PDB file of C-alpha atoms in Angstrom:
ATOM      1  CA  UNK A 142      89.366 -76.063  -8.982  1.00  0.00           C
ATOM      2  CA  UNK A 143      91.096 -75.066 -12.287  1.00  0.00           C
ATOM      3  CA  UNK A 144      93.112 -72.604 -10.351  1.00  0.00           C
ATOM      4  CA  UNK A 145      93.813 -75.239  -7.692  1.00  0.00           C
ATOM      5  CA  UNK A 146      94.937 -77.826 -10.458  1.00  0.00           C
ATOM      6  CA  UNK A 147      97.213 -75.112 -12.209  1.00  0.00           C
ATOM      7  CA  UNK A 148      98.914 -74.467  -8.645  1.00  0.00           C
ATOM      8  CA  UNK A 149      99.411 -78.228  -8.325  1.00  0.00           C
ATOM      9  CA  UNK A 150     100.857 -78.790 -11.656  1.00  0.00           C
ATOM     10  CA  UNK A 151     103.351 -75.794 -11.143  1.00  0.00           C
ATOM     11  CA  UNK A 152     104.248 -77.071  -7.639  1.00  0.00           C
ATOM     12  CA  UNK A 153     104.596 -80.708  -8.905  1.00  0.00           C
ATOM     13  CA  UNK A 154     107.167 -79.436 -11.682  1.00  0.00           C
ATOM     14  CA  UNK A 155     109.284 -77.867  -8.934  1.00  0.00           C
ATOM     15  CA  UNK A 156     109.078 -80.108  -5.912  1.00  0.00           C
ATOM     16  CA  UNK A 157     112.395 -82.020  -5.119  1.00  0.00           C
ATOM     17  CA  UNK A 158     112.067 -85.818  -5.651  1.00  0.00           C
ATOM     18  CA  UNK A 159     112.990 -88.515  -3.112  1.00  0.00           C
ATOM     19  CA  UNK A 160     116.234 -90.322  -3.750  1.00  0.00           C
ATOM     20  CA  UNK A 161     115.906 -92.907  -6.553  1.00  0.00           C
ATOM     21  CA  UNK A 162     113.168 -91.091  -8.358  1.00  0.00           C
ATOM     22  CA  UNK A 163     113.459 -89.297 -11.755  1.00  0.00           C
ATOM     23  CA  UNK A 164     110.898 -87.164 -13.566  1.00  0.00           C
ATOM     24  CA  UNK A 165     110.470 -87.486 -17.237  1.00  0.00           C
ATOM     25  CA  UNK A 166     107.950 -86.438 -19.991  1.00  0.00           C
ATOM     26  CA  UNK A 167     105.698 -89.297 -21.101  1.00  0.00           C
ATOM     27  CA  UNK A 168     103.419 -87.502 -23.435  1.00  0.00           C
ATOM     28  CA  UNK A 169     102.293 -83.795 -24.363  1.00  0.00           C
ATOM     29  CA  UNK A 170      99.821 -82.003 -26.451  1.00  0.00           C
ATOM     30  CA  UNK A 171      96.556 -82.767 -24.501  1.00  0.00           C
ATOM     31  CA  UNK A 172      93.488 -80.526 -24.925  1.00  0.00           C
ATOM     32  CA  UNK A 173      92.367 -80.347 -21.399  1.00  0.00           C
ATOM     33  CA  UNK A 174      93.310 -81.337 -17.678  1.00  0.00           C
ATOM     34  CA  UNK A 175      94.174 -84.980 -17.282  1.00  0.00           C
ATOM     35  CA  UNK A 176      91.979 -86.767 -14.723  1.00  0.00           C
ATOM     36  CA  UNK A 177      92.893 -90.258 -14.689  1.00  0.00           C
ATOM     37  CA  UNK A 178      95.023 -93.079 -16.243  1.00  0.00           C
ATOM     38  CA  UNK A 179      95.179 -96.931 -16.804  1.00  0.00           C
ATOM     39  CA  UNK A 180      97.615 -99.106 -18.355  1.00  0.00           C
ATOM     40  CA  UNK A 181      96.521-101.747 -20.717  1.00  0.00           C
ATOM     41  CA  UNK A 182      98.401-105.199 -20.704  1.00  0.00           C
ATOM     42  CA  UNK A 183     100.101-104.325 -24.032  1.00  0.00           C
ATOM     43  CA  UNK A 184     101.747-101.154 -22.522  1.00  0.00           C
ATOM     44  CA  UNK A 185      99.341 -98.620 -24.019  1.00  0.00           C
ATOM     45  CA  UNK A 186      98.269 -95.933 -21.563  1.00  0.00           C
ATOM     46  CA  UNK A 187      94.608 -94.765 -21.591  1.00  0.00           C
ATOM     47  CA  UNK A 188      94.087 -91.204 -20.255  1.00  0.00           C
ATOM     48  CA  UNK A 189      91.065 -89.296 -19.744  1.00  0.00           C
ATOM     49  CA  UNK A 190      90.700 -85.375 -20.476  1.00  0.00           C
ATOM     50  CA  UNK A 191      88.149 -83.561 -18.288  1.00  0.00           C
ATOM     51  CA  UNK A 192      86.432 -82.199 -21.407  1.00  0.00           C
ATOM     52  CA  UNK A 193      85.321 -85.937 -22.541  1.00  0.00           C
ATOM     53  CA  UNK A 194      88.103 -87.131 -24.648  1.00  0.00           C
ATOM     54  CA  UNK A 195      89.903 -90.583 -23.871  1.00  0.00           C
ATOM     55  CA  UNK A 196      93.515 -90.558 -25.259  1.00  0.00           C
ATOM     56  CA  UNK A 197      96.022 -93.256 -25.780  1.00  0.00           C
ATOM     57  CA  UNK A 198      99.771 -92.975 -25.531  1.00  0.00           C
ATOM     58  CA  UNK A 199     101.258 -96.098 -27.547  1.00  0.00           C
ATOM     59  CA  UNK A 200     104.927 -96.738 -28.226  1.00  0.00           C
ATOM     60  CA  UNK A 201     105.809 -93.429 -26.464  1.00  0.00           C
ATOM     61  CA  UNK A 202     103.684 -91.309 -28.561  1.00  0.00           C
ATOM     62  CA  UNK A 203     100.138 -89.602 -27.980  1.00  0.00           C
ATOM     63  CA  UNK A 204      97.953 -90.859 -30.676  1.00  0.00           C
ATOM     64  CA  UNK A 205      96.324 -87.979 -32.594  1.00  0.00           C
ATOM     65  CA  UNK A 206      92.940 -89.713 -32.929  1.00  0.00           C
ATOM     66  CA  UNK A 207      91.202 -89.951 -29.491  1.00  0.00           C
ATOM     67  CA  UNK A 208      90.018 -93.464 -28.402  1.00  0.00           C
ATOM     68  CA  UNK A 209      86.623 -91.849 -27.654  1.00  0.00           C
ATOM     69  CA  UNK A 210      84.893 -88.462 -27.357  1.00  0.00           C
ATOM     70  CA  UNK A 211      82.104 -88.623 -24.682  1.00  0.00           C
ATOM     71  CA  UNK A 212      79.570 -85.857 -24.345  1.00  0.00           C
ATOM     72  CA  UNK A 213      80.006 -84.569 -20.689  1.00  0.00           C
ATOM     73  CA  UNK A 214      79.008 -81.625 -18.596  1.00  0.00           C
ATOM     74  CA  UNK A 215      82.383 -80.154 -17.530  1.00  0.00           C
ATOM     75  CA  UNK A 216      82.993 -77.281 -15.277  1.00  0.00           C
ATOM     76  CA  UNK A 217      83.923 -77.156 -11.609  1.00  0.00           C
ATOM     77  CA  UNK A 218      84.772 -80.877 -10.879  1.00  0.00           C
ATOM     78  CA  UNK A 219      82.426 -82.341 -13.464  1.00  0.00           C
ATOM     79  CA  UNK A 220      83.485 -84.053 -16.650  1.00  0.00           C
ATOM     80  CA  UNK A 221      85.315 -87.169 -17.742  1.00  0.00           C
ATOM     81  CA  UNK A 222      86.802 -88.288 -14.443  1.00  0.00           C
ATOM     82  CA  UNK A 223      87.638 -92.070 -14.276  1.00  0.00           C
ATOM     83  CA  UNK A 224      88.952 -95.004 -16.383  1.00  0.00           C
ATOM     84  CA  UNK A 225      89.412 -98.647 -15.670  1.00  0.00           C
ATOM     85  CA  UNK A 226      90.298-101.517 -17.813  1.00  0.00           C
ATOM     86  CA  UNK A 227      88.720-104.980 -17.403  1.00  0.00           C
ATOM     87  CA  UNK A 228      90.862-107.512 -15.999  1.00  0.00           C
ATOM     88  CA  UNK A 229      90.299-109.547 -19.115  1.00  0.00           C
ATOM     89  CA  UNK A 230      90.907-106.491 -21.304  1.00  0.00           C
ATOM     90  CA  UNK A 231      93.308-108.442 -23.565  1.00  0.00           C
ATOM     91  CA  UNK A 232      90.450-110.789 -24.669  1.00  0.00           C
ATOM     92  CA  UNK A 233      87.250-108.571 -24.204  1.00  0.00           C
ATOM     93  CA  UNK A 234      88.528-104.951 -24.797  1.00  0.00           C
ATOM     94  CA  UNK A 235      86.193-103.595 -22.116  1.00  0.00           C
ATOM     95  CA  UNK A 236      86.863-100.040 -20.925  1.00  0.00           C
ATOM     96  CA  UNK A 237      85.024 -98.572 -18.074  1.00  0.00           C
ATOM     97  CA  UNK A 238      84.388 -94.684 -17.766  1.00  0.00           C
ATOM     98  CA  UNK A 239      82.932 -92.560 -15.078  1.00  0.00           C
ATOM     99  CA  UNK A 240      81.709 -89.208 -16.316  1.00  0.00           C
ATOM    100  CA  UNK A 241      79.118 -86.348 -15.917  1.00  0.00           C
ATOM    101  CA  UNK A 242      76.430 -86.598 -18.362  1.00  0.00           C
ATOM    102  CA  UNK A 243      75.044 -83.439 -20.089  1.00  0.00           C
ATOM    103  CA  UNK A 244      72.000 -83.986 -17.790  1.00  0.00           C
ATOM    104  CA  UNK A 245      74.255 -83.647 -14.708  1.00  0.00           C
ATOM    105  CA  UNK A 246      74.359 -87.119 -13.405  1.00  0.00           C
ATOM    106  CA  UNK A 247      77.659 -89.136 -12.789  1.00  0.00           C
ATOM    107  CA  UNK A 248      77.527 -92.256 -14.982  1.00  0.00           C
ATOM    108  CA  UNK A 249      79.443 -95.453 -15.164  1.00  0.00           C
ATOM    109  CA  UNK A 250      79.501 -97.009 -18.645  1.00  0.00           C
ATOM    110  CA  UNK A 251      81.357 -99.801 -20.282  1.00  0.00           C
ATOM    111  CA  UNK A 252      82.762 -99.561 -23.830  1.00  0.00           C
ATOM    112  CA  UNK A 253      84.563-101.884 -26.129  1.00  0.00           C
ATOM    113  CA  UNK A 254      87.734-101.185 -27.870  1.00  0.00           C
ATOM    114  CA  UNK A 255      88.315-101.780 -31.476  1.00  0.00           C
ATOM    115  CA  UNK A 256      92.050-101.394 -31.824  1.00  0.00           C
ATOM    116  CA  UNK A 257      92.985 -97.832 -30.723  1.00  0.00           C
ATOM    117  CA  UNK A 258      89.470 -96.525 -30.988  1.00  0.00           C
ATOM    118  CA  UNK A 259      86.089 -97.405 -29.370  1.00  0.00           C
ATOM    119  CA  UNK A 260      83.784 -99.653 -31.177  1.00  0.00           C
ATOM    120  CA  UNK A 261      80.663 -97.589 -32.497  1.00  0.00           C
ATOM    121  CA  UNK A 262      77.620 -98.229 -30.391  1.00  0.00           C
ATOM    122  CA  UNK A 263      79.333-100.384 -27.777  1.00  0.00           C
ATOM    123  CA  UNK A 264      78.357 -98.158 -24.716  1.00  0.00           C
ATOM    124  CA  UNK A 265      76.575-100.170 -21.914  1.00  0.00           C
ATOM    125  CA  UNK A 266      75.196 -97.962 -19.166  1.00  0.00           C
ATOM    126  CA  UNK A 267      75.950 -99.762 -15.822  1.00  0.00           C
ATOM    127  CA  UNK A 268      75.007 -97.018 -13.191  1.00  0.00           C
ATOM    128  CA  UNK A 269      73.465 -93.677 -13.020  1.00  0.00           C
ATOM    129  CA  UNK A 270      74.170 -91.854  -9.859  1.00  0.00           C
ATOM    130  CA  UNK A 271      71.767 -89.330  -8.373  1.00  0.00           C
ATOM    131  CA  UNK A 272      72.308 -85.690  -9.743  1.00  0.00           C
ATOM    132  CA  UNK A 273      74.484 -83.609  -7.714  1.00  0.00           C
ATOM    133  CA  UNK A 274      73.392 -79.819  -7.288  1.00  0.00           C
ATOM    134  CA  UNK A 275      76.946 -78.619  -6.778  1.00  0.00           C
ATOM    135  CA  UNK A 276      79.764 -78.928  -9.377  1.00  0.00           C
ATOM    136  CA  UNK A 277      82.233 -79.902  -6.651  1.00  0.00           C
ATOM    137  CA  UNK A 278      82.976 -83.226  -4.871  1.00  0.00           C
ATOM    138  CA  UNK A 279      82.264 -85.479  -7.834  1.00  0.00           C
ATOM    139  CA  UNK A 280      84.623 -88.383  -6.896  1.00  0.00           C
ATOM    140  CA  UNK A 281      85.246 -90.411 -10.062  1.00  0.00           C
ATOM    141  CA  UNK A 282      88.041 -92.685  -9.370  1.00  0.00           C
ATOM    142  CA  UNK A 283      87.746 -96.463 -10.491  1.00  0.00           C
ATOM    143  CA  UNK A 284      89.888 -99.504 -10.164  1.00  0.00           C
ATOM    144  CA  UNK A 285      89.381-103.287 -10.115  1.00  0.00           C
ATOM    145  CA  UNK A 286      90.328-104.727  -6.997  1.00  0.00           C
ATOM    146  CA  UNK A 287      92.177-108.004  -6.254  1.00  0.00           C
ATOM    147  CA  UNK A 288      88.899-109.795  -6.079  1.00  0.00           C
ATOM    148  CA  UNK A 289      88.141-108.765  -9.696  1.00  0.00           C
ATOM    149  CA  UNK A 290      85.207-106.425  -8.600  1.00  0.00           C
ATOM    150  CA  UNK A 291      85.002-102.746  -9.786  1.00  0.00           C
ATOM    151  CA  UNK A 292      85.484-100.312  -7.080  1.00  0.00           C
ATOM    152  CA  UNK A 293      83.984 -96.713  -7.773  1.00  0.00           C
ATOM    153  CA  UNK A 294      84.588 -93.620  -5.571  1.00  0.00           C
ATOM    154  CA  UNK A 295      81.638 -91.118  -5.444  1.00  0.00           C
ATOM    155  CA  UNK A 296      81.652 -87.646  -3.931  1.00  0.00           C
ATOM    156  CA  UNK A 297      79.091 -86.169  -1.841  1.00  0.00           C
ATOM    157  CA  UNK A 298      78.403 -83.053  -4.104  1.00  0.00           C
ATOM    158  CA  UNK A 299      79.145 -80.960  -0.937  1.00  0.00           C
ATOM    159  CA  UNK A 300      75.926 -82.491   0.704  1.00  0.00           C
ATOM    160  CA  UNK A 301      77.551 -83.043   4.131  1.00  0.00           C
ATOM    161  CA  UNK A 302      74.755 -85.333   5.239  1.00  0.00           C
ATOM    162  CA  UNK A 303      75.218 -88.009   2.486  1.00  0.00           C
ATOM    163  CA  UNK A 304      78.483 -89.521   3.481  1.00  0.00           C
ATOM    164  CA  UNK A 305      77.102 -91.272   6.521  1.00  0.00           C
ATOM    165  CA  UNK A 306      73.868 -92.280   5.079  1.00  0.00           C
ATOM    166  CA  UNK A 307      73.047 -95.682   3.808  1.00  0.00           C
ATOM    167  CA  UNK A 308      70.208 -94.199   2.014  1.00  0.00           C
ATOM    168  CA  UNK A 309      72.428 -92.681  -0.612  1.00  0.00           C
ATOM    169  CA  UNK A 310      75.457 -93.905  -2.817  1.00  0.00           C
ATOM    170  CA  UNK A 311      77.137 -90.473  -2.634  1.00  0.00           C
ATOM    171  CA  UNK A 312      80.211 -89.910  -0.564  1.00  0.00           C
ATOM    172  CA  UNK A 313      81.239 -93.568  -0.732  1.00  0.00           C
ATOM    173  CA  UNK A 314      83.245 -96.346  -2.327  1.00  0.00           C
ATOM    174  CA  UNK A 315      81.049 -98.525  -4.238  1.00  0.00           C
ATOM    175  CA  UNK A 316      81.667-102.316  -5.119  1.00  0.00           C
ATOM    176  CA  UNK A 317      80.242-103.705  -8.324  1.00  0.00           C
ATOM    177  CA  UNK A 318      80.287-106.872 -10.521  1.00  0.00           C
ATOM    178  CA  UNK A 319      81.697-106.246 -14.082  1.00  0.00           C
ATOM    179  CA  UNK A 320      78.174-106.161 -15.478  1.00  0.00           C
ATOM    180  CA  UNK A 321      77.150-103.517 -13.075  1.00  0.00           C
ATOM    181  CA  UNK A 322      75.129-105.982 -10.870  1.00  0.00           C
ATOM    182  CA  UNK A 323      75.868-105.817  -7.135  1.00  0.00           C
ATOM    183  CA  UNK A 324      77.792-108.468  -5.179  1.00  0.00           C
ATOM    184  CA  UNK A 325      75.584-109.975  -2.481  1.00  0.00           C
ATOM    185  CA  UNK A 326      78.510-110.155  -0.136  1.00  0.00           C
ATOM    186  CA  UNK A 327      78.752-106.270   0.125  1.00  0.00           C
ATOM    187  CA  UNK A 328      78.860-105.237   3.913  1.00  0.00           C
ATOM    188  CA  UNK A 329      75.418-103.515   3.794  1.00  0.00           C
ATOM    189  CA  UNK A 330      73.732-105.683   1.133  1.00  0.00           C
ATOM    190  CA  UNK A 331      71.139-106.778   3.641  1.00  0.00           C
ATOM    191  CA  UNK A 332      70.410-103.399   5.240  1.00  0.00           C
ATOM    192  CA  UNK A 333      69.774-101.369   1.917  1.00  0.00           C
ATOM    193  CA  UNK A 334      68.045-101.719  -1.298  1.00  0.00           C
ATOM    194  CA  UNK A 335      68.692-100.620  -5.126  1.00  0.00           C
ATOM    195  CA  UNK A 336      71.927 -99.130  -5.694  1.00  0.00           C
ATOM    196  CA  UNK A 337      72.682 -98.498  -1.992  1.00  0.00           C
ATOM    197  CA  UNK A 338      73.562-102.197  -1.861  1.00  0.00           C
ATOM    198  CA  UNK A 339      76.589-101.266  -3.790  1.00  0.00           C
ATOM    199  CA  UNK A 340      78.107 -99.454  -0.810  1.00  0.00           C
ATOM    200  CA  UNK A 341      81.325-100.755   0.289  1.00  0.00           C
ATOM    201  CA  UNK A 342      82.822 -97.779   2.267  1.00  0.00           C
ATOM    202  CA  UNK A 343      80.991 -94.972   3.612  1.00  0.00           C
ATOM    203  CA  UNK A 344      81.959 -91.632   5.384  1.00  0.00           C
ATOM    204  CA  UNK A 345      83.991 -90.010   2.582  1.00  0.00           C
ATOM    205  CA  UNK A 346      83.561 -86.347   1.229  1.00  0.00           C
ATOM    206  CA  UNK A 347      85.208 -86.629  -2.054  1.00  0.00           C
ATOM    207  CA  UNK A 348      87.373 -89.768  -2.692  1.00  0.00           C
ATOM    208  CA  UNK A 349      88.897 -88.379  -5.823  1.00  0.00           C
ATOM    209  CA  UNK A 350      91.503 -90.938  -6.223  1.00  0.00           C
ATOM    210  CA  UNK A 351      92.406 -94.314  -4.542  1.00  0.00           C
ATOM    211  CA  UNK A 352      94.673 -97.220  -5.139  1.00  0.00           C
ATOM    212  CA  UNK A 353      95.168-100.897  -4.010  1.00  0.00           C
ATOM    213  CA  UNK A 354      98.560-101.781  -2.349  1.00  0.00           C
ATOM    214  CA  UNK A 355     100.133-104.592  -4.132  1.00  0.00           C
ATOM    215  CA  UNK A 356     100.393-107.715  -2.077  1.00  0.00           C
ATOM    216  CA  UNK A 357      98.014-106.682   0.733  1.00  0.00           C
ATOM    217  CA  UNK A 358      94.976-105.451  -1.225  1.00  0.00           C
ATOM    218  CA  UNK A 359      94.674-102.584   1.310  1.00  0.00           C
ATOM    219  CA  UNK A 360      92.943 -99.546  -0.147  1.00  0.00           C
ATOM    220  CA  UNK A 361      94.482 -96.070   0.193  1.00  0.00           C
ATOM    221  CA  UNK A 362      92.073 -93.259  -0.467  1.00  0.00           C
ATOM    222  CA  UNK A 363      92.622 -89.641  -1.268  1.00  0.00           C
TER     223      UNK A 363
END
C-alpha cells in the first residue's frame, strides 16, 4: 500500500492538468502519509496523518503543534483514516475521527476543539466496528451529508462475503446521527438490529473516499 501511495504521489505530481486548473503547494513538512482533510468555517484545514496525528494548516502555514495525537495501529491501510467537522463546528468545536485502535478495531470518536488543539479528555466513542483480520480494505472516509447526518465508509477487510450481508456493517456506507445513534429512517432499519441498522449502502469492497455533489446531494464513491 505504501508503495502504491508513493507511485500515486509521484504520478500525481507529473500528470498534465485540465485547462483552468493549477497546482500549488498548500503546506509541507508532514510526518507521514496524509489520509483525509476537512475545512473549518474559519478557513483552517484539518488533515490526518496515517500514524495518528491530526494537523492544522492555518493562515497558509502548518502549525507545529498537532491538533491531536491518537494512539493507532498503523500498517497496511490501518491508522488514522478519516476526519469530519460537525456542521455546527463554529459553535460546538466537534471533530469526528475514524481510526484503527491499537486493539485492531476501527473506531469513530468525537473530539472537541479548544482553539488549535483538542480539549483534554473530550473523546466520546461513538462506534467500534468489528475487528478486521486483514490490514487492507479499511474504508475510513467520513462526511456530513446535506441532511446533517454523518456518513461513514467501511471496508470489508478483504472478507468478500461481507459487503452484501445485512448481518455485518463492513463493506458499507453507514448513516449515523451526530451522537452515534442510528436514524430510524435508514433503509434497512426494520430488517436488521444493532449497528447493522446504520447500513445506508451495501455491496462495497473498500470505499476509501466519497463526496457529495453540491446542489444534488448525489454521493460519489471511490
